[in-house]
mmCIF file of C-alpha atoms in Angstrom:
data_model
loop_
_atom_site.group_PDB
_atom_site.id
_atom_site.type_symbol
_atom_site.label_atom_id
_atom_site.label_comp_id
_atom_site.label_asym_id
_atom_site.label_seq_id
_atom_site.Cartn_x
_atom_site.Cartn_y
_atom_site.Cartn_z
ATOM 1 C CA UNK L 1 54.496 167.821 -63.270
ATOM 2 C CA UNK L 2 55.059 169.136 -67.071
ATOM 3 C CA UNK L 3 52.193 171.047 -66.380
ATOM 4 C CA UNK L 4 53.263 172.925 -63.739
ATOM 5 C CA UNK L 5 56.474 173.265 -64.030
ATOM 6 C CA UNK L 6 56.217 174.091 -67.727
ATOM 7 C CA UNK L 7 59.448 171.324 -68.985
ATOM 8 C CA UNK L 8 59.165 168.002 -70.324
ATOM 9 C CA UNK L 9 61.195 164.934 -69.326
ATOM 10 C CA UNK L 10 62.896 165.253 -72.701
ATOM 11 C CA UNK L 11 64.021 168.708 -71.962
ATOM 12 C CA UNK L 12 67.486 169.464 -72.572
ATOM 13 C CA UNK L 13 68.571 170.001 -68.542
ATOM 14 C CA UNK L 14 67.458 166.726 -67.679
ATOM 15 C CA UNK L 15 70.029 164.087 -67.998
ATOM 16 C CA UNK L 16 72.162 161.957 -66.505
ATOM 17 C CA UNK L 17 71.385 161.655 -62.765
ATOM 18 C CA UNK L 18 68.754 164.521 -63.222
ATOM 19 C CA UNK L 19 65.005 163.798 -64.675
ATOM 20 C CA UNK L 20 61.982 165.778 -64.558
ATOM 21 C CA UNK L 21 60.886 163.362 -61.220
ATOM 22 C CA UNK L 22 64.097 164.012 -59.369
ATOM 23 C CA UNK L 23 64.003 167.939 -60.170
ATOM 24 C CA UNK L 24 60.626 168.128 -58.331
ATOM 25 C CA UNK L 25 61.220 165.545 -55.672
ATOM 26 C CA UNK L 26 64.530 167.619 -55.168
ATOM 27 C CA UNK L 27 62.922 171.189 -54.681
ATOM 28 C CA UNK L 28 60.675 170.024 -52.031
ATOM 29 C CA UNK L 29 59.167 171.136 -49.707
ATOM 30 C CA UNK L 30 61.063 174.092 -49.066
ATOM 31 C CA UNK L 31 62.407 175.438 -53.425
ATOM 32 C CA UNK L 32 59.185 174.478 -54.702
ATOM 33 C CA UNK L 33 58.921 177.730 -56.322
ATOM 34 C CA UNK L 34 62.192 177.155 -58.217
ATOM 35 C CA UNK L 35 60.210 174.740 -59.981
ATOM 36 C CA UNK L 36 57.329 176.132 -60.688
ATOM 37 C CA UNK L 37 55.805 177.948 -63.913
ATOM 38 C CA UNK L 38 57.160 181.965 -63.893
ATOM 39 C CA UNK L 39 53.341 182.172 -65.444
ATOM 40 C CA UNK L 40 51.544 180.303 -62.587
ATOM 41 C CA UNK L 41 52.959 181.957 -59.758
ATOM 42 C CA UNK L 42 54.504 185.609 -59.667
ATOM 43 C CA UNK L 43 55.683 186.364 -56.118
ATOM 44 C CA UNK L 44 54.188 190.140 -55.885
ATOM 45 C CA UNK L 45 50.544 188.546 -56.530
ATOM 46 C CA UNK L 46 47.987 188.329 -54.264
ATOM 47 C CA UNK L 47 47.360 185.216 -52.078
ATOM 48 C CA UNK L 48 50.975 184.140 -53.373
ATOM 49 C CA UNK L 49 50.981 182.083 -49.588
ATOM 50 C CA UNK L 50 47.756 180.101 -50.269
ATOM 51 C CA UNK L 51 48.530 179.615 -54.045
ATOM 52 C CA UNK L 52 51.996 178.067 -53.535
ATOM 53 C CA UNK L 53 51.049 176.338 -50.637
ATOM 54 C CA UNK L 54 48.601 174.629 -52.914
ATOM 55 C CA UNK L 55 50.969 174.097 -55.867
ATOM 56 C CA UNK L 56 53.146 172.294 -52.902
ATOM 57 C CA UNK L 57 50.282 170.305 -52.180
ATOM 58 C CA UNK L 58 49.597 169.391 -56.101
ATOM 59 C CA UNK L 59 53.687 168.714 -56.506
ATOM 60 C CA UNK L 60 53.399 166.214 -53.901
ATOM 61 C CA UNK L 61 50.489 164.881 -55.308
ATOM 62 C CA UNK L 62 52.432 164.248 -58.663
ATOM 63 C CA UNK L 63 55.380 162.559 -57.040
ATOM 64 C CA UNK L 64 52.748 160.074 -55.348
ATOM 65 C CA UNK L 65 51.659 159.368 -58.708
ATOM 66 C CA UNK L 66 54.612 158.487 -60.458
ATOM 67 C CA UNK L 67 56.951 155.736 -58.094
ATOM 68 C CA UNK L 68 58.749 152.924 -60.550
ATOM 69 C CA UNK L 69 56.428 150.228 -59.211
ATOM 70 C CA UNK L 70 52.409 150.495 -59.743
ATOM 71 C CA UNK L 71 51.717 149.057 -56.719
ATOM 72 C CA UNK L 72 53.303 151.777 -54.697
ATOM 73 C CA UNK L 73 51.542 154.609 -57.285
ATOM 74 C CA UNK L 74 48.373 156.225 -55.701
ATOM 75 C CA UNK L 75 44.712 155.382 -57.281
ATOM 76 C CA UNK L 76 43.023 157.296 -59.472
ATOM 77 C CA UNK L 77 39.570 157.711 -56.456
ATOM 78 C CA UNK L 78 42.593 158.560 -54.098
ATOM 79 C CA UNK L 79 43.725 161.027 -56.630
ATOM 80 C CA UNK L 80 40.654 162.501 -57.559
ATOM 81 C CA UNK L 81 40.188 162.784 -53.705
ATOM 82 C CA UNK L 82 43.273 164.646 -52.799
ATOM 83 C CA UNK L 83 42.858 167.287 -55.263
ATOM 84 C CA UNK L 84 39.178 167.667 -53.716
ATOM 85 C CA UNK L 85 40.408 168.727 -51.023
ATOM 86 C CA UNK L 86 43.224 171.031 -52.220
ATOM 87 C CA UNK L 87 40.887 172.422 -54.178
ATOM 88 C CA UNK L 88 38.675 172.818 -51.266
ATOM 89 C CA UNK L 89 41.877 174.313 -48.411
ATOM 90 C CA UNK L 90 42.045 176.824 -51.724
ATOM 91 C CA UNK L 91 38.791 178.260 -51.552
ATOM 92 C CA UNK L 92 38.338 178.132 -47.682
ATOM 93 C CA UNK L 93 41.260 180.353 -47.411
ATOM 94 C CA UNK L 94 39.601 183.008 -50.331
ATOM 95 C CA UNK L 95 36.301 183.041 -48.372
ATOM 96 C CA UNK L 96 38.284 183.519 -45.135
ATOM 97 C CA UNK L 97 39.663 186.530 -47.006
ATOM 98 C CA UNK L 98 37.048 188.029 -48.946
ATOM 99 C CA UNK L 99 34.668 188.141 -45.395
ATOM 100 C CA UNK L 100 37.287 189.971 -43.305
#
């Protein structure tokens, strides 16, 4: 999540009630955008659709990742697996686009 959303849990706008986890959990699915990286994501870009739909997708991911009890946090196969295939939704929807 510090990645992409370019703040760190020790970031001054994060306290009380409010932490980097909440922030994110908070904004989705439908303000993930607010949350995002200005630098990853730049809404006159092209492919802006597929690109946050994927950051959505990797946001999600991250919340899966991080619940208070390890048991309930994904593995790292299940993980590597999900972003697979976000990876994967990514480039079938370039393809899709470069051969119309």
């Amino acid at each position: 999540m510090e990645v992409f959303t370019a703040r760190r849990p020790s970031d001054e706008m994060f306290d009380g009630n409010i932490n980097l986890k909440s922030w994110v959990k908070d904004s989705m699915p439908n303000a993930t955008v607010q949350v995002i990286d200005a630098k990853l994501l730049k809404p006159n870009e092209e492919r802006y659709a597929e690109k946050l739909e994927c950051l959505s997708l990797i946001m999600r991911l991250a919340l899966n990742c991080v619940p208070e009890s390890p048991k309930e946090r994904l593995s790292m196969k299940a993980v590597v697996d999900t972003l697979h295939k976000i990876k994967l939704r990514y480039l079938e929807c370039h393809v899709t686009d470069v051969n119309k």
